[in-house]
Coordinates of C-alpha atoms in Angstrom, one line a residue:
Chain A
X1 CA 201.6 129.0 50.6
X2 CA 199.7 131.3 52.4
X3 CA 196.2 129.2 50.9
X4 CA 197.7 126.0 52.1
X5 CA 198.0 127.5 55.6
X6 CA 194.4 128.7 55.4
X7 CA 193.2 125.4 54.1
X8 CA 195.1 123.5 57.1
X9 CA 193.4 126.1 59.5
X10 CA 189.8 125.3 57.7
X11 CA 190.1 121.6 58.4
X12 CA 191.7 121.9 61.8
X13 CA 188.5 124.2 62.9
X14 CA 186.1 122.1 61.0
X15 CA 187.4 119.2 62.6
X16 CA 187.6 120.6 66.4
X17 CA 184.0 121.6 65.6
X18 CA 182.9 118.0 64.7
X19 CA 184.8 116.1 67.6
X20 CA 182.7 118.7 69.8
X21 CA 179.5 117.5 68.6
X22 CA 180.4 114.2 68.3
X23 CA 181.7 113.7 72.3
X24 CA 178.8 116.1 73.5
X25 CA 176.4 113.6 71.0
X26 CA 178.3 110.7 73.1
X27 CA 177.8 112.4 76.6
X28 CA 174.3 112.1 76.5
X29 CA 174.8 108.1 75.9
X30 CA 177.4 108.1 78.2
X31 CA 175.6 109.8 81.0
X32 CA 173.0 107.0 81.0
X33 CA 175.6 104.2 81.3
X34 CA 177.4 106.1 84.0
X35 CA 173.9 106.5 85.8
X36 CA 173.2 102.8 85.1
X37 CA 177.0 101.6 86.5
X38 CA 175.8 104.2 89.8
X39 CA 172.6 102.8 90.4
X40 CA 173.1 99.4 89.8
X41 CA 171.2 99.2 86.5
X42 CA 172.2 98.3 82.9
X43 CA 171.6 101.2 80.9
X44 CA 170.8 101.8 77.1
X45 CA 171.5 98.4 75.3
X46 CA 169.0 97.5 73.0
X47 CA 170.3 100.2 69.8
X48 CA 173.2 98.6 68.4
X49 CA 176.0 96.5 70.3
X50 CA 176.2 98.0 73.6
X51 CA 173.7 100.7 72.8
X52 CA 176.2 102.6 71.1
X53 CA 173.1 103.7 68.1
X54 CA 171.2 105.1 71.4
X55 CA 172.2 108.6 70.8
X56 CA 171.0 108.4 66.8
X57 CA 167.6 106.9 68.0
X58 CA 167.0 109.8 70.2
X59 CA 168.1 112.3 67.7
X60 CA 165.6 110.9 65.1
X61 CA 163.0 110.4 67.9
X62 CA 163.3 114.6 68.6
X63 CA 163.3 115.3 64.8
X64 CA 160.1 113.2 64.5
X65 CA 158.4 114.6 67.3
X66 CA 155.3 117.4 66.3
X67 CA 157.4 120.8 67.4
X68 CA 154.9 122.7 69.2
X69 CA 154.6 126.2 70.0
X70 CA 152.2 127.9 72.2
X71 CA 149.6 129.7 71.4
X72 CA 150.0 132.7 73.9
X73 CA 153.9 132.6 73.3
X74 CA 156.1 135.1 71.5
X75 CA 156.8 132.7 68.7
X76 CA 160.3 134.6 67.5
X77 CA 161.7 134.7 71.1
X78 CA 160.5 131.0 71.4
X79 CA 162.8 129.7 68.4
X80 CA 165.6 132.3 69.1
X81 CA 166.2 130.6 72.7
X82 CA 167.2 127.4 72.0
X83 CA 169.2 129.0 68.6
X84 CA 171.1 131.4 70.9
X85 CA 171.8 128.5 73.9
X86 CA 173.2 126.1 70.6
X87 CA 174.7 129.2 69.4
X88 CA 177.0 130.2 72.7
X89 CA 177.7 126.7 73.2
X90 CA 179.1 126.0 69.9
X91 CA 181.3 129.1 69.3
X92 CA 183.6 128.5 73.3
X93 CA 185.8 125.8 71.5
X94 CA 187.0 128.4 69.1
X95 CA 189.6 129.3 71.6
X96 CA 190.5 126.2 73.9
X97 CA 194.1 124.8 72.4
X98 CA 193.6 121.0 71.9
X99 CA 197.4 120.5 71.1
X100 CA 200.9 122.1 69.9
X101 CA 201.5 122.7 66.6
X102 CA 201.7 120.6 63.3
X103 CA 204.9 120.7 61.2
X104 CA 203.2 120.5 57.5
X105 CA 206.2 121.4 56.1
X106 CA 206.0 118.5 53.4
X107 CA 202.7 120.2 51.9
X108 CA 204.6 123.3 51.8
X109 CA 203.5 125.1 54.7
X110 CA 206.7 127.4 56.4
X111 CA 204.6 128.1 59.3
X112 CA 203.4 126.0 62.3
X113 CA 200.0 124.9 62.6
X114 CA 198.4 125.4 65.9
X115 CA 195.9 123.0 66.9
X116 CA 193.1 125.8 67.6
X117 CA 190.5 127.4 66.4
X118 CA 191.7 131.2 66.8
X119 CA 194.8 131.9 69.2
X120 CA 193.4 135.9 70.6
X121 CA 194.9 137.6 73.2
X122 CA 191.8 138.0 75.3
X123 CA 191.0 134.3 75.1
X124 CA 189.9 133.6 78.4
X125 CA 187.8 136.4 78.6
X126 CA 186.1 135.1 75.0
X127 CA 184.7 132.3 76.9
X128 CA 183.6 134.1 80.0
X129 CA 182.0 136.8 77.3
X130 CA 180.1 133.8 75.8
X131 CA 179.4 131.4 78.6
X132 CA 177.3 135.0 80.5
X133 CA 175.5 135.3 76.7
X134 CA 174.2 131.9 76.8
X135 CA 172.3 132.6 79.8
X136 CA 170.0 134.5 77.4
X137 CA 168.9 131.5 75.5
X138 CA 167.8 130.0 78.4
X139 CA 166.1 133.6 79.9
X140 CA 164.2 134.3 76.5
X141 CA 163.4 131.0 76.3
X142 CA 161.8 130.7 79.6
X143 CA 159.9 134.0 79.3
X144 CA 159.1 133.2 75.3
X145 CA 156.8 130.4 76.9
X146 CA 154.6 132.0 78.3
X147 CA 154.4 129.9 81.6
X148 CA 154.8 130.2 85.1
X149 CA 157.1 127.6 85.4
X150 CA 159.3 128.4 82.6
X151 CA 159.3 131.9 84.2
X152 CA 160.7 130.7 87.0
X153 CA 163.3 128.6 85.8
X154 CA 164.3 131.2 83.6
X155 CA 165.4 133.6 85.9
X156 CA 166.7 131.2 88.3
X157 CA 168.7 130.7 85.9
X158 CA 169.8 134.3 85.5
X159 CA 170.5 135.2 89.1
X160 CA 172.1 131.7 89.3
X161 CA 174.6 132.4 86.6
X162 CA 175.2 136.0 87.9
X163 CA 176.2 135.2 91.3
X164 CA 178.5 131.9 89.6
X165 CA 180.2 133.7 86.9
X166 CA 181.3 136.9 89.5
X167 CA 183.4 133.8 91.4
X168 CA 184.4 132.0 89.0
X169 CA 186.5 135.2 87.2
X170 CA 187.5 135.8 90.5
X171 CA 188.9 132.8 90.7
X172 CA 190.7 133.2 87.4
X173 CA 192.3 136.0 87.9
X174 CA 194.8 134.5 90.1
X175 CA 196.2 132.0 87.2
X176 CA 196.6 135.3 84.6
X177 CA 198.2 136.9 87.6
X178 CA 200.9 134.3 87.7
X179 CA 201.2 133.4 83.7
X180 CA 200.9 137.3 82.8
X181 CA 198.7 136.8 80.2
X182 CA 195.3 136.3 79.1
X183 CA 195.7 134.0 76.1
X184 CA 194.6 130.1 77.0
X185 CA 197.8 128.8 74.7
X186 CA 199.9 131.2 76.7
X187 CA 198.2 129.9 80.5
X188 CA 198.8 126.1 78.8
X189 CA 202.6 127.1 77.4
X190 CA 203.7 128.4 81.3
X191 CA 202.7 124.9 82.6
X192 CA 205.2 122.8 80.8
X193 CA 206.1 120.3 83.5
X194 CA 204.5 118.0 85.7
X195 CA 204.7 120.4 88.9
X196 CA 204.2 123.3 87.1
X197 CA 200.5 122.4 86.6
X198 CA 198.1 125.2 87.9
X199 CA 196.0 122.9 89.6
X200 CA 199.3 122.6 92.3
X201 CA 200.0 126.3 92.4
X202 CA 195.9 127.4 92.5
X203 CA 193.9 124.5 94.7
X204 CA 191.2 126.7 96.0
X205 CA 190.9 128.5 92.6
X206 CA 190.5 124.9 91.0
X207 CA 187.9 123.4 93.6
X208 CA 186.2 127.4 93.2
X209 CA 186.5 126.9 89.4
X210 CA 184.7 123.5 88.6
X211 CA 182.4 124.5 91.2
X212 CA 181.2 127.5 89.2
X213 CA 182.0 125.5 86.2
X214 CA 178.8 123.4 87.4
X215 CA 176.6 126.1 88.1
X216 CA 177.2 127.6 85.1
X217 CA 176.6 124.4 82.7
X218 CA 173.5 123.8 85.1
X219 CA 174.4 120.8 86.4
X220 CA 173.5 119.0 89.6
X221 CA 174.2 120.1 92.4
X222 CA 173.4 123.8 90.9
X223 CA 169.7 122.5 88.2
X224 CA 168.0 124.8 90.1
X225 CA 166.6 126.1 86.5
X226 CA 164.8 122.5 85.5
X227 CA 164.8 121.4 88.6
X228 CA 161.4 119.3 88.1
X229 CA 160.5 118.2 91.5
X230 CA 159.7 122.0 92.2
X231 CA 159.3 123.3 88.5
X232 CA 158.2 120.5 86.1
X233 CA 160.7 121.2 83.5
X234 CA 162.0 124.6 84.6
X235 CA 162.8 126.6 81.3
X236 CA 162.0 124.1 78.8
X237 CA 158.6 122.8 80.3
X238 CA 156.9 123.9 76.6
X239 CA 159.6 123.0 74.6
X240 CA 159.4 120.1 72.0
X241 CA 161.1 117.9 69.2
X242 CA 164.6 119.4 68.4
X243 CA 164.1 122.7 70.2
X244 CA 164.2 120.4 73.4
X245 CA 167.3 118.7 71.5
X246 CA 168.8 122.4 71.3
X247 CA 168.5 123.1 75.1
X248 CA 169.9 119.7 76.1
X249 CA 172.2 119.0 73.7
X250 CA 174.0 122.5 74.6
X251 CA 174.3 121.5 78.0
X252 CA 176.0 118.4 76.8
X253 CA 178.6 120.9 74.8
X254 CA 178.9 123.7 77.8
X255 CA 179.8 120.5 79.5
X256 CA 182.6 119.5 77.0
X257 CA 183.7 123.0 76.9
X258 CA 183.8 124.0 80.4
X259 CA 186.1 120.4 81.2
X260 CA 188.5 121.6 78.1
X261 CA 188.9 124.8 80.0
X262 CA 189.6 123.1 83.1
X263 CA 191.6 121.0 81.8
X264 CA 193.4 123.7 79.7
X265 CA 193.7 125.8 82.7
X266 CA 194.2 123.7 85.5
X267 CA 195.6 120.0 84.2
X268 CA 198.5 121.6 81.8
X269 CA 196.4 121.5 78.7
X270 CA 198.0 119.1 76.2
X271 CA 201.2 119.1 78.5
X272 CA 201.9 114.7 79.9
X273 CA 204.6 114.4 82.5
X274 CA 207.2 112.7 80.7
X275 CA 206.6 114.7 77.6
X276 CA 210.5 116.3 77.5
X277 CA 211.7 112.3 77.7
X278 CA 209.9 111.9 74.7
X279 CA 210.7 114.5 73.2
X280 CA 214.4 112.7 73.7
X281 CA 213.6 109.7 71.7
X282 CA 210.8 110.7 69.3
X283 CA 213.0 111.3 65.7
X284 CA 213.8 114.7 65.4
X285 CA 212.0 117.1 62.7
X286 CA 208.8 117.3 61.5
X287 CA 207.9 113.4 62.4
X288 CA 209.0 113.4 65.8
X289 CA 207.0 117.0 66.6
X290 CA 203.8 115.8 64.5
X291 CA 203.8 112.7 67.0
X292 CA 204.6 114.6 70.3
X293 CA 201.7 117.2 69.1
X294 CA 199.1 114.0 68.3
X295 CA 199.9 112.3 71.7
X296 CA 199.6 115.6 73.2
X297 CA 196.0 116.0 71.7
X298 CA 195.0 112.1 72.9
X299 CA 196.3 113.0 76.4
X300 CA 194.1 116.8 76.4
X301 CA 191.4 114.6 75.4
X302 CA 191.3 111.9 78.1
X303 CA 191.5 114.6 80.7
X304 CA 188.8 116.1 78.7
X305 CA 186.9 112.3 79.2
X306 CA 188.2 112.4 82.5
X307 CA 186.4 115.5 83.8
X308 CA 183.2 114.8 81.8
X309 CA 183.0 111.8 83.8
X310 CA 183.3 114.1 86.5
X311 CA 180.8 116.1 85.9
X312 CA 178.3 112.7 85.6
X313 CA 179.6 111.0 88.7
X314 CA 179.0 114.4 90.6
X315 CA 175.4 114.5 89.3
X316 CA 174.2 111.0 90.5
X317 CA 176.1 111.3 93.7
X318 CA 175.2 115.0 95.1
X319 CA 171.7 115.8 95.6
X320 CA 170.5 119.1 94.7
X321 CA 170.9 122.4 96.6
X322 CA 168.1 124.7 98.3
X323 CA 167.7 128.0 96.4
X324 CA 168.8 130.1 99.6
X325 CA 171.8 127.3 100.2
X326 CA 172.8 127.7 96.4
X327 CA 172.8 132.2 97.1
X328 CA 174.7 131.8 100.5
X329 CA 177.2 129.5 99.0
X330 CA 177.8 131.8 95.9
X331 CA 177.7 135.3 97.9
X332 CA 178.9 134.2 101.2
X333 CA 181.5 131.4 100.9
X334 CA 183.0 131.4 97.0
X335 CA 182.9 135.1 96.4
X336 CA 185.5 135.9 99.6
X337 CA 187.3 133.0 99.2
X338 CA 188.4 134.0 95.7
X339 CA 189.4 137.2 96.8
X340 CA 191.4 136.1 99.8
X341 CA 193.0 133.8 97.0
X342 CA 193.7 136.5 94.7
X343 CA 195.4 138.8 97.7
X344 CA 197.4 135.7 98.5
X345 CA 198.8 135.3 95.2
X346 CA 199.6 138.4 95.0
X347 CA 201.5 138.6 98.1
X348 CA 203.1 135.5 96.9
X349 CA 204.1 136.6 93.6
X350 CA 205.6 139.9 94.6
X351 CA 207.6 138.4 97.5
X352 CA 209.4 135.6 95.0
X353 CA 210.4 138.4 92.4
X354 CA 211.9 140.0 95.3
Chain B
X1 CA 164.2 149.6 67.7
X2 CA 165.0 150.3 71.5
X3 CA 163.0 153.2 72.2
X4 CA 159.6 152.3 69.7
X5 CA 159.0 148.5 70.9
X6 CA 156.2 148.2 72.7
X7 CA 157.2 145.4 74.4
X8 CA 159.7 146.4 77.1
X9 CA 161.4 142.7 76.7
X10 CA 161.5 143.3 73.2
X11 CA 163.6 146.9 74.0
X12 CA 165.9 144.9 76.4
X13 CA 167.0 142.2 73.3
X14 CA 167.4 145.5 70.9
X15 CA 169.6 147.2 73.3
X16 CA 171.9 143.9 73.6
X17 CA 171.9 144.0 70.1
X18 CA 173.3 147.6 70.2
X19 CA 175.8 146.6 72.8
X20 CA 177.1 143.6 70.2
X21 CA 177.2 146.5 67.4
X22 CA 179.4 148.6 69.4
X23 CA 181.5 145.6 70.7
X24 CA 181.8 145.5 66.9
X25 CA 183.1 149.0 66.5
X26 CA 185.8 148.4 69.6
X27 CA 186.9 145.4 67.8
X28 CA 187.3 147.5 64.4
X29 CA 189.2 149.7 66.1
X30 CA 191.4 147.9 67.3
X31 CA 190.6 147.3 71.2
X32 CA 189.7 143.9 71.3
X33 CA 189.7 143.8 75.6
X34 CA 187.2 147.0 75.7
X35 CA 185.0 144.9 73.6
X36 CA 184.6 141.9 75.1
X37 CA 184.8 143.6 78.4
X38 CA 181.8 145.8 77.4
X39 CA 180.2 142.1 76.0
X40 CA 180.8 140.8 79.5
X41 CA 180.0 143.4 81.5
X42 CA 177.1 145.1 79.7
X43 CA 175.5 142.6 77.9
X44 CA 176.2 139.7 79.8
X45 CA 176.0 141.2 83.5
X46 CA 174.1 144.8 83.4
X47 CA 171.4 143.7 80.8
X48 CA 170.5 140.1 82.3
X49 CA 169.9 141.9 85.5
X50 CA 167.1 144.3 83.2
X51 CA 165.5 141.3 81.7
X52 CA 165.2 140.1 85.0
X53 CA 163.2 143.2 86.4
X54 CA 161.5 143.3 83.5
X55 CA 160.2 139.6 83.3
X56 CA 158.5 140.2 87.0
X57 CA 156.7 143.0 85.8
X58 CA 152.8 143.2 84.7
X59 CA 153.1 143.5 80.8
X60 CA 150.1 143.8 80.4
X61 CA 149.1 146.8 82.1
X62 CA 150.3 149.9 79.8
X63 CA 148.4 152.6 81.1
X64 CA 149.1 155.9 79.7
X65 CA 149.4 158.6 82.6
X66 CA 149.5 162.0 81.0
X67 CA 148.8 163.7 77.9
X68 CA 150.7 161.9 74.9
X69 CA 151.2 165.4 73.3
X70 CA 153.4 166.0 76.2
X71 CA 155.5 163.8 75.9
X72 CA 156.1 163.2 72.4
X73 CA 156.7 167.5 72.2
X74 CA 159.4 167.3 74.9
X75 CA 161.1 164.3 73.3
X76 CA 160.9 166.0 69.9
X77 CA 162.4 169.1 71.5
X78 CA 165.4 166.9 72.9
X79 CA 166.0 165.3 70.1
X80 CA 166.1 169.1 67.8
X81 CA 168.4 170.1 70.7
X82 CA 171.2 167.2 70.8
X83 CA 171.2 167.0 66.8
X84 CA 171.4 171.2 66.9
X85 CA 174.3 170.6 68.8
X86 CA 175.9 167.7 66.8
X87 CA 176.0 169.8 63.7
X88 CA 176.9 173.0 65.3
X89 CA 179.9 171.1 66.9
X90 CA 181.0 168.7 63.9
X91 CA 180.1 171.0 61.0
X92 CA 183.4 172.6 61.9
X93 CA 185.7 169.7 63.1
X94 CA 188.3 168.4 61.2
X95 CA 188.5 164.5 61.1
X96 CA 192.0 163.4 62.9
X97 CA 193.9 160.4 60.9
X98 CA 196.9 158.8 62.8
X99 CA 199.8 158.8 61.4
X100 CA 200.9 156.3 59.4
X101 CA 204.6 156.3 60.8
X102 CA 204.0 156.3 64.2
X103 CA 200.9 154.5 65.0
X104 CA 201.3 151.1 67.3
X105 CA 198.6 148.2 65.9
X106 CA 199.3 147.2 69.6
X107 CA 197.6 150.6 71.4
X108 CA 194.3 148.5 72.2
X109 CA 195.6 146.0 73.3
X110 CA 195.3 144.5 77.2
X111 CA 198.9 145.3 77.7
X112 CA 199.2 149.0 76.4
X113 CA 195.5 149.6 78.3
X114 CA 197.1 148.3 81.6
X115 CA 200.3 150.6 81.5
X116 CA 198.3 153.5 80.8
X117 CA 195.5 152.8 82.6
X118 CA 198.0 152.1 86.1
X119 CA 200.4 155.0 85.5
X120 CA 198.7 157.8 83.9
X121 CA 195.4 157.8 84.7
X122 CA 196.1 155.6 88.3
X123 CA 194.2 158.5 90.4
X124 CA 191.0 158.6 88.4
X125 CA 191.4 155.1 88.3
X126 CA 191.1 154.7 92.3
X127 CA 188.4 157.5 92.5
X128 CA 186.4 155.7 90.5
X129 CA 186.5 152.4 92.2
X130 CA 186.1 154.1 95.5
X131 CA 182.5 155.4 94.1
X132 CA 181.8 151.8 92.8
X133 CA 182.7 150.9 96.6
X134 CA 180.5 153.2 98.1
X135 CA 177.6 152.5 95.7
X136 CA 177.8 148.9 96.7
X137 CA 177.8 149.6 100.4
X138 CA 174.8 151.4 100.0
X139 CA 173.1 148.9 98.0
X140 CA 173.5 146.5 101.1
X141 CA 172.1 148.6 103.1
X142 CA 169.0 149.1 101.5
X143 CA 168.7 145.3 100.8
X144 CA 169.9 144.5 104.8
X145 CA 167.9 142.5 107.0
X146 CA 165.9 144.2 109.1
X147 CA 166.2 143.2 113.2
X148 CA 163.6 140.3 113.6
X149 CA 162.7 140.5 109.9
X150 CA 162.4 136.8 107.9
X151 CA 162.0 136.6 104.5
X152 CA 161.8 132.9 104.0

């Protein structure tokens, strides 16, 4: 029995890993249309109906491409940047719940099957942990190159990240104030209704979150690191074929990641409104809880789709931020906000459990 | 590795690597929030801040000042002194076990750390993050404007 479980697991992780690659492999076609739809434009059409082969093209295009490294460059710390970037990227969605639990009691299994990776205790702090590492791929990276620009982007990409991350714990600590608990399946379990969502009880430590959330996944407004009006490529201006991939490609999965978190955190995970009513007139036992867990993983994911979307409509609407703008915003404005959030909860908490 | 690189980047990446290896050891025995705390915090926060010095700095310039006979004789006499001391002080130790009875798989864990770390050890606790505050107040200082001063 105890092998079935473990095989159940397996799959489930294999197959959390390979929707991961495939929607952050999608993002990067989906990014162009939603740029197209913005500006007016068509977008990638010719691969396939709809230009839905685009993303395969590119991918062969990058493994085609000579892969170049530099003569002057440290050639180990060149490969291990966009390895450890891929790396950290990959390993956040161990943690995030994508849904309930599977009755496979017909195969023999006593036990429910969460739909996650690993369910730790210190969840949360697993992806904080790895989102801070994967601002080394991007560091060695940039100082592997052996390149002024590269140099720069690199550690505007370091102080970046420090300042971001610092808020955007801050801004967490408020929700495991309230749920008790620092285990995402536990933060998604306490919001089980509609109004119970975090994003009611924790506005400013939402708006403060996805705004870190962007900084961190180097998005626009917060590319300060490639920023190539200023820094040609930033960090990856020697990088070529699939090492380029790496770096861009992880983006595309931080970007997955970070609005599964959100969502997770913030939008009641795999929690619908409604989902107690159905719960009423699914059939009981293991059918009827199979089907409310499935539904509940197609509703994590459109809020998944929902935010990624987000994070695309934000980048072609919002231009890009100063470098002393970016610091005061971080320092001055998110930094005290959190902690005037985190002394309100507090005061909150303490006065209802009186 | 840390100490022989040549390359100071190179002693930076080896001593994140060490930090990983004792996260390791936390999570073997059993504290799984000291470890990724010490991830986040160390390797994640402390040591990007290094690289960061470090990747401003002239790498190519490593003059030698003083006499390498120096310095290699007082770090050999350290090092004789500190393992002098570890064996005088372990050859006689006995190695604790826990019992089996009464030991909680749960010690390490973010719960257990909390309780103790609030009720029996509250006063260190404060004390310590009253230095952290004054550290930090100092650090603006030095880095403060100056009256009149622009840096941009």
């Amino acid at each position: 029995m105890e092998v079935y479980f473990f095989i159940a697991k397996a799959v489930i992780i294999l197959l959390i890993f390979g929707v991961t690659l495939l929607i952050a492999t999608y993002s990067t076609y989906a990014e162009r249309k939603v740029a197209a739809f913005i500006q007016d434009r068509l977008g990638p059409n010719r691969a396939g109906p709809w230009g839905l082969l685009q993303p395969i093209a590119d991918a062969g295009k990058m493994f085609f491409k000579e892969d170049f490294i530099p003569a002057n460059a440290s050639k180990w710390l060149f490969i291990a940047g966009p390895s450890i970037a891929m790396l950290t990227a990959c390993m956040t969605s161990a943690v995030v719940p994508f849904g309930g639990s599977l009755d496979l009691s017909f195969l023999g299994i006593e036990e429910l099957v969460p739909i996650q990776g690993i369910d730790i205790n210190i969840g949360i702090l697993f992806v904080f942990g790895l989102v801070s590492l994967g601002v080394y791929g991007v560091m060695i990276g940039g100082w592997a190159s052996n390149n002024k620009f590269s140099l720069l982007g690199a550690i505007r990409a370091a102080s970046q990240n420090i300042s971001y991350e610092l808020a955007m714990s801050l801004s967490i600590i408020a929700i495991i104030m309230m749920t008790g608990s620092l285990s995402i399946s536990q933060i998604v379990a306490d919001q089980d209704s509609f109004y119970k969502w975090n994003v009611w009880r924790q506005p400013i430590g939402f708006i403060i979150f996805i705004t870190c959330a962007f900084a961190e996944c180097n998005r626009t407004p917060f590319d300060l690191p490639e920023c190539e009006t200023e820094l040609i490529g930033g960090y990856h201006t020697e990088y070529s074929s699939m090492k380029l991939g790496f770096y861009l490609f992880a983006e595309y999965i931080n970007m997955f990641v970070s609005s599964a978190v959100i969502s997770a955190l913030y939008f009641g995970g795999y929690h619908f409104p409604g989902e107690s009513l159905l719960a009423g007139v699914l059939p009981e036992g293991a059918l009827g809880h199979n089907l409310l867990t499935l539904i509940g993983v197609g509703v994590f994911f459109s809020k998944i789709l929902f935010f990624i979307f987000f994070f695309m409509w934000v980048r072609w609407t919002i231009a890009r931020f100063r470098y002393d703008q970016l610091m005061n915003l971080g320092w001055k404005s998110l930094i005290p906000l959190s902690i005037a959030n985190i002394l309100v909860t507090g005061v909150v908490i303490l006065l209802l459990n009186n | 590795m840390v100490v022989v690189s040549k390359n100071p980047i190179h002693s930076v990446l080896y001593l994140i690597l060490t930090f990983f290896t004792l996260s390791g050891h936390y999570i073997l025995l059993n504290a799984q929030f000291i470890s990724i705390v010490n991830l986040i915090v160390y390797a994640g926060a402390i040591m990007v801040l290094f690289l960061f010095t470090i990747m401003f700095l002239n790498l190519k310039d490593d003059s030698f000042v003083g006499s390498r006979l120096l310095y290699h004789g007082g770090a050999l006499l350290l090092v004789l002194t500190f393992a002098g001391i570890l064996v005088v002080k372990l050859g006689g130790a006995q190695i604790d076990v826990a019992p089996e009875a009464s030991f909680n798989s749960q010690i390490g864990m973010v719960e257990n750390l909390g309780m103790t770390l609030f009720n029996k050890f509250l006063v260190p606790f404060e004390l310590v993050s009253v230095l952290f505050l004054s550290a930090m107040v100092g650090g603006v200082m030095l880095g403060r404007k100056e009256k009149g001063e622009r840096n941009f």
